[in-house]
Amino acid sequence: MSELSEETRRLLELTSTATLTTQLFKRGLRNTFVQGVRRLTPGAPVMVGEAFTLRMIPAREDLDHPGMFTDRSHPQRRAIEECPAGAVLTIDARKDIRGGSLGDILIARLMERGVAGVVTDGALRDTPQIEPLAFPVYAGGAAAPASFGIHHAVDLDQPIGCGDVAVFPGDVLVGDAEGVVVIPRHLADEVARDAAEQEQLESWILREVKAGRGIFGLYPPDEEARARYQSWREGLHER
Amino acid sequence: MSELSEETRRLLELTSTATLTTQLFKRGLRNTFVQGVRRLTPGAPVMVGEAFTLRMIPAREDLDHPGMFTDRSHPQRRAIEECPAGAVLTIDARKDIRGGSLGDILIARLMERGVAGVVTDGALRDTPQIEPLAFPVYAGGAAAPASFGIHHAVDLDQPIGCGDVAVFPGDVLVGDAEGVVVIPRHLADEVARDAAEQEQLESWILREVKAGRGIFGLYPPDEEARARYQSWREGLHER
Amino acid sequence: MSELSEETRRLLELTSTATLTTQLFKRGLRNTFVQGVRRLTPGAPVMVGEAFTLRMIPAREDLDHPGMFTDRSHPQRRAIEECPAGAVLTIDARKDIRGGSLGDILIARLMERGVAGVVTDGALRDTPQIEPLAFPVYAGGAAAPASFGIHHAVDLDQPIGCGDVAVFPGDVLVGDAEGVVVIPRHLADEVARDAAEQEQLESWILREVKAGRGIFGLYPPDEEARARYQSWREGLHER
Amino acid sequence: MSELSEETRRLLELTSTATLTTQLFKRGLRNTFVQGVRRLTPGAPVMVGEAFTLRMIPAREDLDHPGMFTDRSHPQRRAIEECPAGAVLTIDARKDIRGGSLGDILIARLMERGVAGVVTDGALRDTPQIEPLAFPVYAGGAAAPASFGIHHAVDLDQPIGCGDVAVFPGDVLVGDAEGVVVIPRHLADEVARDAAEQEQLESWILREVKAGRGIFGLYPPDEEARARYQSWREGLHER
Amino acid sequence: MSELSEETRRLLELTSTATLTTQLFKRGLRNTFVQGVRRLTPGAPVMVGEAFTLRMIPAREDLDHPGMFTDRSHPQRRAIEECPAGAVLTIDARKDIRGGSLGDILIARLMERGVAGVVTDGALRDTPQIEPLAFPVYAGGAAAPASFGIHHAVDLDQPIGCGDVAVFPGDVLVGDAEGVVVIPRHLADEVARDAAEQEQLESWILREVKAGRGIFGLYPPDEEARARYQSWREGLHER
Amino acid sequence: MSELSEETRRLLELTSTATLTTQLFKRGLRNTFVQGVRRLTPGAPVMVGEAFTLRMIPAREDLDHPGMFTDRSHPQRRAIEECPAGAVLTIDARKDIRGGSLGDILIARLMERGVAGVVTDGALRDTPQIEPLAFPVYAGGAAAPASFGIHHAVDLDQPIGCGDVAVFPGDVLVGDAEGVVVIPRHLADEVARDAAEQEQLESWILREVKAGRGIFGLYPPDEEARARYQSWREGLHER
C-alpha cells in the first residue's frame, strides 16, 4: 500500500477526531472511535499514522514470565523494534486494564525510533514517567503490573479489535486530546479533505455563535448562511 | 413555580454538594447525587440553576442522521434555543458514553444565552475545545462521535433520569468540583438555609481539627463543643 | 510484628509500584496492585506504611444515619483516632463508589495524627478540599453522599479485600502516582532491597535507550550488557 | 395508524426473531433486538403485538411508596387498565433489575384484558407464580422488591428505550424463545412477507444440510441450489 | 438470641420473598433482597433459617492452595462442621463468580448436618451434582475452579455483605424460587405475621382479578373491597 | 501433533470440569475455565476434543453484510467446513453477546461433519432450534441478530482468547454441564490420568459423607482415611 501522502497527513493534523467521525458516519461507518481509552500524555502533539498492530491473548502461567523476554522472537519485543517510523503501534489488549501492556523503557525506545504513537485498549505501566513525554500515548488506564501476568503476545500486523473498533494494518489512526479515530486506509484521502472543509465551516459557525446568532439556519447552515460563509471564506483568502 | 430566590441561590453557591446531600438525607432522600459524571471544565464557577430537561432514546438509523438537524422542531436543537437563561440543561442520555450528547458549538450557544450549565449522563464531544471554558459542564465522558449515531432526542421539559437520579423540571441542580446534586424544587429554600448553617459549623470543626483536637465530642459536636462553636460564631459576627 | 526498618522504608520510597509488582511476581504473587483506585492528591509524597484496616458492609437504614457518629465506639470514628502514626488507613468499601468513605474533616485529623495515607476502594467526599493536600489519598472516585447512606462500618484491623487484593493488618502499602501495591509483611525487606537493585538497572537501561540502543540484548540485558552496566555502576560509586 | 393486518400477524407468528433481525438489517436497521431480556414463561405462545409503552425514572422516596397506588391516575396502574387488547406492554425500566417492574396480580389482569405480552428491561417479581403462565413475559431478571423502591412511573405511550432499542408506540414487537425484536410500524408488512420467504428457504437449506450437503453454494444458495429449492417448493405446493 | 419460634418459621415458609420485601420496605428497609443470586436446585423446599456467616477475601498464592485444607482450623472447613442445624450458611464471596465457593462434597455434608441452606454471592462448583438435590442452594453462578484460587476464608459468624445486602449473624434468611430476602432478627416475628396477612389478602385479590375485576379500587383495595375481602375471609373460616 | 489417545479421551469423558481445573491448578495453571459461557443444549453428551479456532474482530459496515457469505474463503464459512471431525470449534467473539456467532444451519452442518462441539464467548442465534440437539454447544448467551452486524471473522487456527482463557490450536477442551475447561495439549495425558484418580477418591469421600462422617481427616483424607480408601478400592476391583 502506498504511503500516506504529506497533504493527507497535514490535513489530518489540523482536524479534530469529532469531525473525522462525522465524515466517516456520512460514509456509513458508525463505529470508528476507540472506546474506553484516554490520552495519558497531555503535552503530546496530534497523532497521525498508519496502524502497526500487536495482538495479545490471556496469559498462561507456564508461557508468560519475565524470562521469556530474552527470546528475540517474542512478539511484544519485536513490535518495539519493528513498528515502522511514522506508524502507530496499536495493541489489542482485550480491554483488560489490570496490568500494563507496555512501560516507560519500551515507550522511550518507540520514541527514539520515530514511531508516531501508541494506542492500547489495556493499561500502561510506569505512567508517572510516561505522562510528561511529548509523545502520543493512549490507553485504558494506568496499572503497575507487567504485561506477562495478564497478556500473552501472539502476533504482529494482523487485523485486531482495539477499544471495540476493527483495526486493519495500514488503517490511519488520528488522535487528539479527545481520543483516537480509526480511518480505513482507502478512505483516508477523501476523509481528510472533507473533514478540513467541515472544520473551516464549523469554525465560522462558532464565530457566528459567539457573535450572538442562534443556531437555527446557522448550524446546519441554510442557503443564506452558506452564502455568508462563502463570502467570509473568500475574504479570508483575499487577505 | 416561583423563581428561585436570590437568597437561596446565593446560599447554594456557597455550599458544597457534600453538605447538600447530607441535608437531603436528613429529609429522607438518599439518592440525589448524579452518579458517573464529572466536571469537564476545571475553571468553571459553581453551578446553580433549575432543571430544563432533554430526553434521548436509542438512535434508529432511518431517523437519526445529520440531515435531521435542518428541522427546527428537532428536540436537541430546540433545547439549545429554549433552555431558559439561568437554568441547567439536564440530559437523559441513558449513561451511554459512546458518543457525544453535545459539542462545542452548541455549548457556546448555551453560554451566549446565559444558561447556567449542562449536565448529561452521556458523553460530550469537542471536549478539548470545551475544557478551557468558564462554564459548568458535567458529563460521563468524552467521545468524538456525534449524538445522532447513538441518540434520538424525543422530548423537552419532562421528568427524566440522569445518572440514576430522578430529575423533575424545575428541580434545583447544584454543581461543584465534586459533582452535581439534585434538590427537589420544594425543598430548595430550607435545604439551602440549613446547608449554610452546616457549612459554618463544619468549617469551625475543621479549624479545631487543624489545631490538633480529636474528633470525639467534636465531630459531631457534644454540648460543650457546641457552646464553644456558638461563642466563636458570635465573636465572628461581632467583628 | 517488628516495625518496618528505616532502611526498608527508605528503599521503598525510592521505588516505583511497577518495579515492586515485578518483584512480587517473581515470588509467585500476581495479585498485589489495588485495582480501580487512583491518587486524588497530585501533590502528595510517596506513601509507605503498614496497613491498618477498616471494613464496611452495606448500610442498613435503621442502623446507619448521622446520629450514630455520637457513639465513640463506632468503627469508622475509632479508625480515625486509632490508626497508628506512620500506618496507612486501608478501607474495604466493596468497590462501591456511590458515596464517600470519608470526607475532608476526617482526612485532616488523620494528617494531624501523622498517618501515612488513606486507601479506599470506595469513593471519597469533599474531594475539592482534599485535592490540594500534601497527603497520599487513593480512592475509586469522588462522590458527595456521606458514608452512612452506603456503608456500615463493622471492624478494625482484620484482613480485608481492597480493590481485589488481600490486605492483612501490617502488610506494607506503597503508593506512587500510578497507584498502590500491597507487600506481604514478611517479604517487605527483601522486596525493597531487590526492587532498589532493579530500579538502578532499569534507570541505566533507560539511559541506554535514550542514547539510541535497541532493546534486544539490553532489556533484559545479556551478559555483555550486564557487564557494561556493572562498570557504569562502579563508575557511579567511585564518583 | 391502521391496525396490524391479520395476514401480517399470522406471518410474524411463523417467523423467528433471528430471521426478522436479518430482514431489518437488510433495510439498514442494525439495532432491533431487545438486549438483556429473556422469556420468563417457557410455555408461552409466540408474541406479536403493537407497543404500548410505560416509562419509569428512578424512584424518589417522598413520591414513591405503596400508598401512591390508591391514586387512579398513577401511570403504572393506568398502564395495566389502558394497554389495548392485542398490544404489548413495553416498559422502559432503565435496565435496573434490582426490583420488579410488575408482579403476578398485574400480570394476571393484563392476561384477563387480552394484552399480547409484556416486555421490560427491568426485572419482574412474583416470578414463581408467573413462570407457569401461557403468557409471553420478557424481563431482565427476577427480583422480589416492589417497583416503588426503584422506579417512578412517569408517562404512557411515549417513545422509550427498552433494552438499548428505540421503541415507538405502535411499533410491532415479536417475541419467541430467543427474545424480542422491535419492527418499526411502517415496515411490519414487508418485513413479515420477506421473513416468511426467508424462513421457507432456510428450512429447505437445513433439510439439505441434514441430508449431508456442505454449505458452500447452499448457504447462501447459488443459482443451481436456488433452482433446486424452487422445484422443491413447487413440489410442496402441488401436494 | 432466642431461637426462631415455630410459628414464625411456619409463617415464613408460607410467604413469598416478594411479600417479605414489601413488609420490610414498610419498616424503612429498602435493601433486603440478595442481588445477583439464583436458586441452583429447582426441587428444593422453601428455605428459612438464621444466618451463620463465612467471610472470604481475595486469595493470596502463598496462603491459598489445596494443602491448606489439612488444617482443621481453616475457616471454610470449620464453617461446614460448625454451621448449626437449621441455620443458613451465608457466604461473602465479594460477588466474584470466577470460581466456586463450595462443591458437592461440602454441600452433602451440610445436608447431612441438617443445615437449612446455602447462600453465596460467589459461584458454586460441581453444580451438575448439586442441581438435583432437595436442598436450597443459592449462588451467583456455576464455575468449576476451586475456592482456593480465588478466595481466602478469614472468619466465621461476623457481619458480612452478601449480594449487596448487610447480613448479621442471626438474621433470618428466607429463600424461594425468586431469591433470598434478609430479615433483621428483631423484626422476624412481626414481619412474618404481617406478611402472612398480606399474602391472604393478595390471594383474594388475585382471585378477583381472575374473575374479571379491574385493579382500581381492588389493588390496593378501597373500603368496599376490603369489606368484601373480610366477608370472604370469614366465610373461609366458617367452612 | 499426535492425536489425542483413546485412553485419554475416555478418561476425560468420565471426569468433571471441576476436577480438571484442580489438576491444572496443581500444575500452576489457575486460569483454565472459560468464563461467562453456559451449555445451551441440556441433552448433550460430555464434550472432549482438540481446539480448532476462529477469531472475530468488530464488524465494519462496508465489509460485513449478508453478501459476503457468497465468498467461499470467508473464515466463518471455512471454519464450518474445515473444523476437523472430533475437534471443538472454539470462537473468540470478544465476549460480545449482542449478536449470534453462529445459527442453527451452521450448527447442523458441524454436527453432520462429526465435530465434537462448539464454544463461543459470544452469543448464538436460533437457540430455540439448537436447544434440543444432542450436541455440546457453549455460549455466552442467546441473541437473534446475525454475526455480520457485530463480528468480522479474520482467521482460523490461531491462538485466541475465549472467555478470558488462552486457547492454542490443539489444546484439549472438555465440557460438561458446568462449563468448559481448556487443557494445554502437552498436559492432556497426565491430567486425564490424575483427574480420574481424583474422581475415584472423591466419589469414595462423598459416599463416606453421605454415610454421616465429618470432613476433618476425610476431605482431604489423612493417613487413616487413605488406608480405608485403599481397601475399599481394592475391594471394588476384586468384585
mmCIF file of C-alpha atoms in Angstrom, chain E residues 17 33-34 36-42 44-48 88-91 101-102 107 116-124 130 135-141 162 173-181:
data_model
loop_
_atom_site.group_PDB
_atom_site.id
_atom_site.type_symbol
_atom_site.label_atom_id
_atom_site.label_comp_id
_atom_site.label_asym_id
_atom_site.label_seq_id
_atom_site.Cartn_x
_atom_site.Cartn_y
_atom_site.Cartn_z
ATOM 1 C CA THR E 17 -39.917 -13.222 49.222
ATOM 2 C CA PHE E 33 -33.071 -8.784 48.680
ATOM 3 C CA VAL E 34 -29.815 -10.566 47.878
ATOM 4 C CA GLY E 36 -27.373 -11.390 41.696
ATOM 5 C CA VAL E 37 -28.042 -14.876 43.036
ATOM 6 C CA ARG E 38 -30.428 -17.574 41.851
ATOM 7 C CA ARG E 39 -31.503 -20.931 43.197
ATOM 8 C CA LEU E 40 -29.425 -23.726 41.649
ATOM 9 C CA THR E 41 -31.665 -26.529 42.978
ATOM 10 C CA PRO E 42 -35.141 -26.320 41.409
ATOM 11 C CA ALA E 44 -35.567 -27.541 46.901
ATOM 12 C CA PRO E 45 -38.099 -26.653 49.594
ATOM 13 C CA VAL E 46 -38.526 -23.078 50.813
ATOM 14 C CA MET E 47 -35.521 -22.041 52.899
ATOM 15 C CA VAL E 48 -35.946 -20.456 56.326
ATOM 16 C CA VAL E 88 -28.274 -20.898 56.635
ATOM 17 C CA LEU E 89 -24.599 -20.844 55.702
ATOM 18 C CA THR E 90 -24.248 -17.359 54.208
ATOM 19 C CA ILE E 91 -21.043 -16.539 52.362
ATOM 20 C CA SER E 101 -17.158 -21.071 46.987
ATOM 21 C CA LEU E 102 -18.062 -24.704 47.709
ATOM 22 C CA ILE E 107 -22.827 -29.391 50.295
ATOM 23 C CA ALA E 116 -31.180 -25.171 56.261
ATOM 24 C CA GLY E 117 -29.456 -23.996 53.092
ATOM 25 C CA VAL E 118 -26.528 -22.156 51.497
ATOM 26 C CA VAL E 119 -26.332 -18.655 50.054
ATOM 27 C CA THR E 120 -23.208 -17.272 48.394
ATOM 28 C CA ASP E 121 -22.771 -14.232 46.198
ATOM 29 C CA GLY E 122 -19.966 -16.122 44.527
ATOM 30 C CA ALA E 123 -20.321 -19.227 42.370
ATOM 31 C CA LEU E 124 -20.551 -22.894 43.282
ATOM 32 C CA ILE E 130 -25.782 -30.231 43.239
ATOM 33 C CA PHE E 135 -31.658 -28.673 49.368
ATOM 34 C CA PRO E 136 -31.841 -24.865 48.997
ATOM 35 C CA VAL E 137 -28.653 -23.585 47.372
ATOM 36 C CA TYR E 138 -28.385 -20.020 46.068
ATOM 37 C CA ALA E 139 -25.380 -18.694 44.194
ATOM 38 C CA GLY E 140 -24.265 -16.108 41.680
ATOM 39 C CA GLY E 141 -23.243 -18.730 39.136
ATOM 40 C CA CYS E 162 -23.862 -10.782 50.612
ATOM 41 C CA LEU E 173 -32.949 -15.635 55.608
ATOM 42 C CA VAL E 174 -35.928 -16.781 53.573
ATOM 43 C CA GLY E 175 -35.480 -18.210 50.106
ATOM 44 C CA ASP E 176 -37.970 -19.247 47.444
ATOM 45 C CA ALA E 177 -37.739 -19.755 43.687
ATOM 46 C CA GLU E 178 -37.354 -15.999 43.200
ATOM 47 C CA GLY E 179 -34.422 -15.496 45.548
ATOM 48 C CA VAL E 180 -33.401 -14.689 49.096
ATOM 49 C CA VAL E 181 -34.540 -11.968 51.498
#
